[in-house]
Amino acid sequence: MPTDSSQTTTIRELASTHGLEIDPETINVNELGLDFQVAIAEAVDGQSWVLRIPRRPDVTDRAAVEGRFLRAIAPHLSVAVPDWQIHTEDLIAYPLLPGAPGLTIDDQGQPQWHFDLESAEYLQSLADFLAELHSVDPALVRPSGIDEFSPAEVRQRKRDDIARVVAEFDVAQSLRERWSAWLDDDAYWPTFTTVTHGEVYPAHQLMDGARNLSILDWTTAAIGDPARDFMFHHASVSAQAFDATIQRYVDKGGQVWPKFAEHCGELFSTSPVELGLYALQTGDADHIEAAKTQLNPTE
C-alpha cells in the first residue's frame, strides 16, 4: 500500500540506527499484521529486506522466543525460514525470502489467491513440509523456550480458553454445545504432540506456483497438537483434496488418528475464541466488536 513521506522517513531512520541503509524510494508497508507493522525495502546494495516493527511492547518477549526457535528449526527444514540478522526491541529485519505469498488482500480488503489450492503439486508440497516439521525431535527446539503442551494439556488449554471467552462474551448456545461435545469426546484428541507452526495458511507461505519455498511468521510455534497446522487447509479444500494431503503426509512419515479430519474441523470452529482472547489482550474496541460478531453470529 502507499507509504507517506513521514512514515518512510521514520522507517529509514530506524533501519539506519541498526546499521541497515535502505533506499527510501523502495519502502512498501503492509499494515495488516496485528502484532507488527511490516515493510519491504531495498538496501543501498540492492539486497531486499523485510522489516518488522513491533506495534506493542508485549510482543517483544514472544519475539525473542521466536528468534531462538528460528535458529534451531532452520537446519531441519527444506523450506526457507526468516534469518533474523537484526533483532532488537524496536526492529526485526531479515533478507527477503524466496517466493511470493500464496494469499494476499487487495485494496478493497478482498482475498486474492495466487495458486490452485487443490492442485496435486500444492497438496504434495504442503504435506511434505508438514511431515518434515512434525518429524523434528522436540528436544532440538525445546531450549528456545517455545510453549510445550502434553496431549492432556492441549485439551485442557482449549477447554480453559473457551471458558474464559464464554465468561467475557455472549457466545451462541449452538457453539457452546458443539465445543462441549468435542471437548468431552476422547476420539477427537491427539495422544501425542509434535513441533508445530500454528498458523499454516497461504498468507504465510511463499510460493513458486503451487510449491512452498518459504514459511513466514513462526510466532505461534509450539510443541503441541499437529492438527493446528492442518486446520486452515481442512477449512479451505474439498474432502477429497484433504484426504489426498493426509495420505501424502502419512506416506512421508506423518501420524494421524481416525478422527483427525473431524478434529481439524472442530479446531477451526474455535477461531472466534482465538479472536476473543486476542481482543481481551489488546482491549481494542474494533477487535472486541469483531469477536462479539463471530462468537454470536446472527442466525
Coordinates of C-alpha atoms in Angstrom, one line a residue:
M1 CA 0.0 0.0 0.0
P2 CA 1.2 3.6 -0.5
T3 CA 3.6 4.9 2.1
D4 CA 3.6 8.5 3.2
S5 CA 6.8 10.5 3.5
S6 CA 6.8 10.8 7.2
Q7 CA 6.4 7.0 7.6
T8 CA 9.1 6.4 5.0
T9 CA 11.5 8.7 7.0
T10 CA 10.7 7.0 10.3
I11 CA 11.4 3.5 8.9
R12 CA 14.5 4.6 7.1
E13 CA 15.9 6.2 10.2
L14 CA 15.0 3.2 12.3
A15 CA 16.8 0.9 10.0
S16 CA 19.8 3.2 9.8
T17 CA 20.2 3.2 13.6
H18 CA 20.8 -0.6 13.3
G19 CA 23.3 -0.3 10.5
L20 CA 20.9 -1.0 7.6
E21 CA 20.9 1.7 5.0
I22 CA 17.8 1.4 2.8
D23 CA 16.6 3.3 -0.2
P24 CA 13.5 5.2 1.0
E25 CA 12.0 5.1 -2.5
T26 CA 11.7 1.3 -2.3
I27 CA 9.8 1.1 1.0
N28 CA 6.5 -0.6 0.8
V29 CA 4.5 -1.0 4.0
N30 CA 1.9 -3.7 4.9
E31 CA -0.3 -2.7 7.9
L32 CA -2.3 -5.9 8.1
G33 CA -0.3 -7.6 10.8
L34 CA -1.8 -7.5 14.3
D35 CA 1.5 -7.5 16.2
F36 CA 4.0 -6.0 13.7
Q37 CA 4.0 -3.3 11.1
V38 CA 5.8 -4.9 8.2
A39 CA 7.8 -3.1 5.5
I40 CA 9.8 -4.4 2.5
A41 CA 12.6 -2.3 1.2
E42 CA 15.9 -2.5 -0.7
A43 CA 19.2 -1.7 0.9
V44 CA 21.6 0.6 -0.9
D45 CA 23.5 -2.5 -2.0
G46 CA 20.4 -3.9 -3.8
Q47 CA 19.5 -6.6 -1.2
S48 CA 15.8 -6.7 -0.4
W49 CA 14.9 -6.8 3.3
V50 CA 11.8 -7.4 5.5
L51 CA 11.5 -5.0 8.4
R52 CA 9.2 -6.0 11.3
I53 CA 8.3 -3.1 13.7
P54 CA 6.5 -4.1 16.9
R55 CA 3.2 -2.5 17.5
R56 CA 3.1 -3.0 21.2
P57 CA 5.7 -3.7 24.0
D58 CA 4.1 -7.1 24.8
V59 CA 5.2 -8.7 21.5
T60 CA 8.9 -8.3 22.3
D61 CA 9.3 -11.2 24.7
R62 CA 7.5 -13.6 22.3
A63 CA 9.7 -12.3 19.5
A64 CA 12.8 -13.3 21.5
V65 CA 11.5 -16.9 21.7
E66 CA 10.6 -16.9 18.0
G67 CA 14.1 -15.8 17.1
R68 CA 15.7 -18.6 19.1
F69 CA 13.3 -21.1 17.6
L70 CA 14.0 -20.0 14.0
R71 CA 17.7 -20.6 14.5
A72 CA 17.0 -24.0 15.9
I73 CA 14.5 -25.2 13.3
A74 CA 16.1 -23.8 10.1
P75 CA 18.7 -26.6 9.6
H76 CA 15.9 -29.3 9.8
L77 CA 13.6 -27.9 7.1
S78 CA 13.8 -28.0 3.3
V79 CA 11.8 -24.7 3.0
A80 CA 13.4 -21.4 3.9
V81 CA 12.5 -19.5 7.2
P82 CA 13.4 -16.0 8.2
D83 CA 17.0 -15.3 9.2
W84 CA 16.8 -12.5 11.7
Q85 CA 20.1 -10.6 11.1
I86 CA 18.8 -7.7 13.1
H87 CA 16.8 -8.4 16.3
T88 CA 16.2 -5.7 18.8
E89 CA 13.3 -4.4 20.9
D90 CA 12.3 -1.9 18.2
L91 CA 13.2 -3.7 14.9
I92 CA 13.5 -7.2 13.5
A93 CA 15.0 -7.4 10.0
Y94 CA 15.9 -10.2 7.6
P95 CA 16.7 -10.7 4.0
L96 CA 13.7 -11.2 1.8
L97 CA 12.9 -14.9 1.4
P98 CA 12.3 -16.6 -2.0
G99 CA 8.7 -17.0 -3.3
A100 CA 5.6 -14.9 -3.4
P101 CA 2.7 -15.0 -0.9
G102 CA 0.0 -17.6 -1.8
L103 CA -2.7 -15.3 -0.5
T104 CA -2.8 -11.5 -0.4
I105 CA -5.5 -8.9 0.4
D106 CA -6.4 -6.3 -2.2
D107 CA -7.1 -2.6 -1.6
Q108 CA -10.8 -3.5 -1.1
G109 CA -10.0 -6.0 1.6
Q110 CA -10.8 -9.0 -0.6
P111 CA -8.6 -12.1 -0.5
Q112 CA -6.6 -12.8 -3.7
W113 CA -5.5 -16.4 -4.2
H114 CA -2.4 -16.9 -6.3
F115 CA -2.4 -20.6 -6.9
D116 CA -4.8 -23.6 -7.1
L117 CA -5.4 -24.8 -3.5
E118 CA -6.5 -28.3 -4.8
S119 CA -3.6 -28.9 -7.3
A120 CA -1.7 -32.1 -6.7
E121 CA 1.5 -30.1 -6.6
Y122 CA 0.3 -27.9 -3.7
L123 CA -1.1 -30.8 -1.7
Q124 CA 2.1 -32.7 -2.0
S125 CA 4.2 -29.7 -1.2
L126 CA 2.2 -28.9 1.9
A127 CA 2.2 -32.5 3.1
D128 CA 5.9 -32.8 2.6
F129 CA 6.6 -29.6 4.6
L130 CA 4.3 -30.6 7.5
A131 CA 5.7 -34.2 7.6
E132 CA 9.2 -32.8 7.8
L133 CA 8.3 -30.2 10.5
H134 CA 6.3 -32.7 12.6
S135 CA 9.2 -35.2 12.5
V136 CA 11.6 -32.8 14.1
D137 CA 12.7 -34.0 17.5
P138 CA 11.2 -31.6 20.1
A139 CA 14.4 -31.8 22.1
L140 CA 16.1 -29.8 19.3
V141 CA 13.9 -26.8 19.7
R142 CA 12.8 -27.0 23.4
P143 CA 15.7 -24.8 24.6
S144 CA 14.3 -21.9 22.5
G145 CA 11.5 -21.5 25.1
I146 CA 8.6 -22.2 22.9
D147 CA 5.4 -23.3 24.6
E148 CA 5.1 -27.1 25.1
F149 CA 1.9 -28.9 25.9
S150 CA 1.3 -32.6 26.6
P151 CA -1.8 -34.2 24.9
A152 CA -3.8 -33.6 28.1
E153 CA -2.6 -30.0 28.4
V154 CA -3.6 -29.4 24.7
R155 CA -7.2 -30.4 25.5
Q156 CA -7.3 -28.6 28.9
R157 CA -5.9 -25.4 27.4
K158 CA -8.6 -25.4 24.8
R159 CA -11.2 -26.0 27.5
D160 CA -9.8 -23.1 29.6
D161 CA -9.7 -20.7 26.6
I162 CA -13.3 -21.4 25.7
A163 CA -14.4 -21.0 29.3
R164 CA -12.6 -17.6 29.5
V165 CA -14.2 -16.4 26.4
V166 CA -17.7 -17.6 27.4
A167 CA -17.3 -15.8 30.7
E168 CA -16.5 -12.5 28.9
F169 CA -18.7 -12.6 25.7
D170 CA -22.2 -13.6 24.8
V171 CA -21.5 -16.9 22.9
A172 CA -24.1 -18.6 20.8
Q173 CA -25.6 -21.7 22.5
S174 CA -25.0 -23.8 19.4
L175 CA -21.3 -23.0 19.5
R176 CA -21.1 -23.8 23.3
E177 CA -22.8 -27.1 22.8
R178 CA -20.7 -28.0 19.8
W179 CA -17.4 -27.3 21.6
S180 CA -18.5 -29.1 24.8
A181 CA -19.3 -32.3 22.9
W182 CA -15.9 -32.1 21.1
L183 CA -14.0 -31.5 24.3
D184 CA -15.7 -34.4 26.0
D185 CA -15.1 -37.0 23.3
D186 CA -11.7 -38.7 23.5
A187 CA -11.8 -39.9 19.9
Y188 CA -11.1 -36.4 18.6
W189 CA -8.0 -35.7 20.6
P190 CA -4.3 -36.5 19.9
T191 CA -2.4 -38.9 22.1
F192 CA 1.0 -37.4 21.1
T193 CA 2.4 -34.0 20.3
T194 CA 4.8 -32.6 17.6
V195 CA 6.6 -29.4 16.8
T196 CA 4.1 -27.1 15.1
H197 CA 4.0 -23.8 13.3
G198 CA 0.5 -23.0 14.5
E199 CA -0.8 -20.8 11.6
V200 CA 0.0 -22.5 8.3
Y201 CA -2.1 -20.8 5.7
P202 CA -1.2 -19.3 2.3
A203 CA -0.6 -15.8 3.6
H204 CA 2.4 -17.2 5.5
Q205 CA 3.5 -19.4 2.6
L206 CA 5.8 -18.0 -0.1
M207 CA 5.3 -20.0 -3.3
D208 CA 6.7 -20.8 -6.7
G209 CA 3.5 -21.5 -8.4
A210 CA 1.9 -24.1 -6.1
R211 CA 5.1 -25.2 -4.4
N212 CA 6.2 -23.9 -1.0
L213 CA 9.6 -22.2 -0.9
S214 CA 9.5 -20.4 2.4
I215 CA 7.3 -20.2 5.5
L216 CA 6.8 -17.0 7.4
D217 CA 5.6 -15.9 10.9
W218 CA 6.5 -18.6 13.4
T219 CA 5.2 -16.5 16.4
T220 CA 2.8 -19.3 17.3
A221 CA 5.3 -22.2 17.1
A222 CA 4.9 -24.7 19.8
I223 CA 5.2 -28.3 20.8
G224 CA 1.6 -29.4 20.7
D225 CA -1.3 -30.6 18.6
P226 CA -0.3 -31.4 15.0
A227 CA -3.8 -30.7 13.8
R228 CA -3.2 -26.9 14.3
D229 CA -1.1 -27.0 11.1
F230 CA -3.9 -28.6 9.1
M231 CA -7.0 -26.8 10.3
F232 CA -6.8 -23.9 7.7
H233 CA -6.2 -26.4 4.9
H234 CA -9.2 -28.5 6.1
A235 CA -11.4 -25.4 6.0
S236 CA -10.2 -24.4 2.6
V237 CA -10.3 -27.5 0.4
S238 CA -12.6 -30.4 -0.6
A239 CA -12.7 -33.6 1.5
Q240 CA -11.0 -35.4 -1.4
A241 CA -8.1 -32.9 -1.5
F242 CA -7.7 -33.0 2.3
D243 CA -7.7 -36.8 2.2
A244 CA -5.0 -36.7 -0.5
T245 CA -2.9 -34.4 1.6
I246 CA -3.2 -36.6 4.6
Q247 CA -2.3 -39.7 2.6
R248 CA 0.9 -38.0 1.3
Y249 CA 1.7 -36.8 4.8
V250 CA 1.4 -40.3 6.3
D251 CA 3.5 -41.7 3.4
K252 CA 6.2 -39.2 4.3
G253 CA 6.2 -40.2 8.0
G254 CA 3.4 -38.1 9.5
Q255 CA 1.0 -39.6 12.0
V256 CA -2.8 -39.1 12.3
W257 CA -5.7 -40.8 14.1
P258 CA -9.2 -41.9 12.9
K259 CA -11.0 -38.6 13.7
F260 CA -8.1 -36.4 12.6
A261 CA -10.0 -34.6 9.9
E262 CA -13.1 -34.0 12.1
H263 CA -10.8 -32.7 14.8
C264 CA -9.3 -30.2 12.4
G265 CA -12.8 -29.0 11.6
E266 CA -13.7 -28.6 15.3
L267 CA -10.4 -26.8 15.9
F268 CA -11.1 -24.3 13.1
S269 CA -14.5 -23.7 14.5
T270 CA -12.9 -22.2 17.6
S271 CA -11.2 -19.4 15.6
P272 CA -13.7 -16.9 17.1
V273 CA -12.4 -18.0 20.5
E274 CA -8.8 -17.1 19.5
L275 CA -10.1 -13.7 18.3
G276 CA -11.9 -13.2 21.6
L277 CA -8.7 -13.9 23.5
Y278 CA -6.8 -11.5 21.4
A279 CA -9.4 -8.8 21.9
L280 CA -9.2 -9.3 25.6
Q281 CA -5.4 -9.0 25.4
T282 CA -5.4 -5.8 23.4
G283 CA -8.5 -4.2 24.7
D284 CA -9.0 -2.7 21.2
A285 CA -12.7 -1.8 20.6
D286 CA -12.6 -2.9 17.0
H287 CA -11.2 -6.3 18.0
I288 CA -13.8 -6.7 20.7
E289 CA -16.7 -5.9 18.3
A290 CA -15.3 -8.3 15.7
A291 CA -15.1 -11.0 18.4
K292 CA -18.7 -10.3 19.6
T293 CA -20.0 -10.7 16.0
Q294 CA -18.2 -14.0 15.4
L295 CA -19.0 -15.5 18.8
N296 CA -22.7 -14.8 18.5
P297 CA -23.5 -14.7 14.8
T298 CA -26.9 -13.8 13.6
E299 CA -28.8 -17.0 12.5

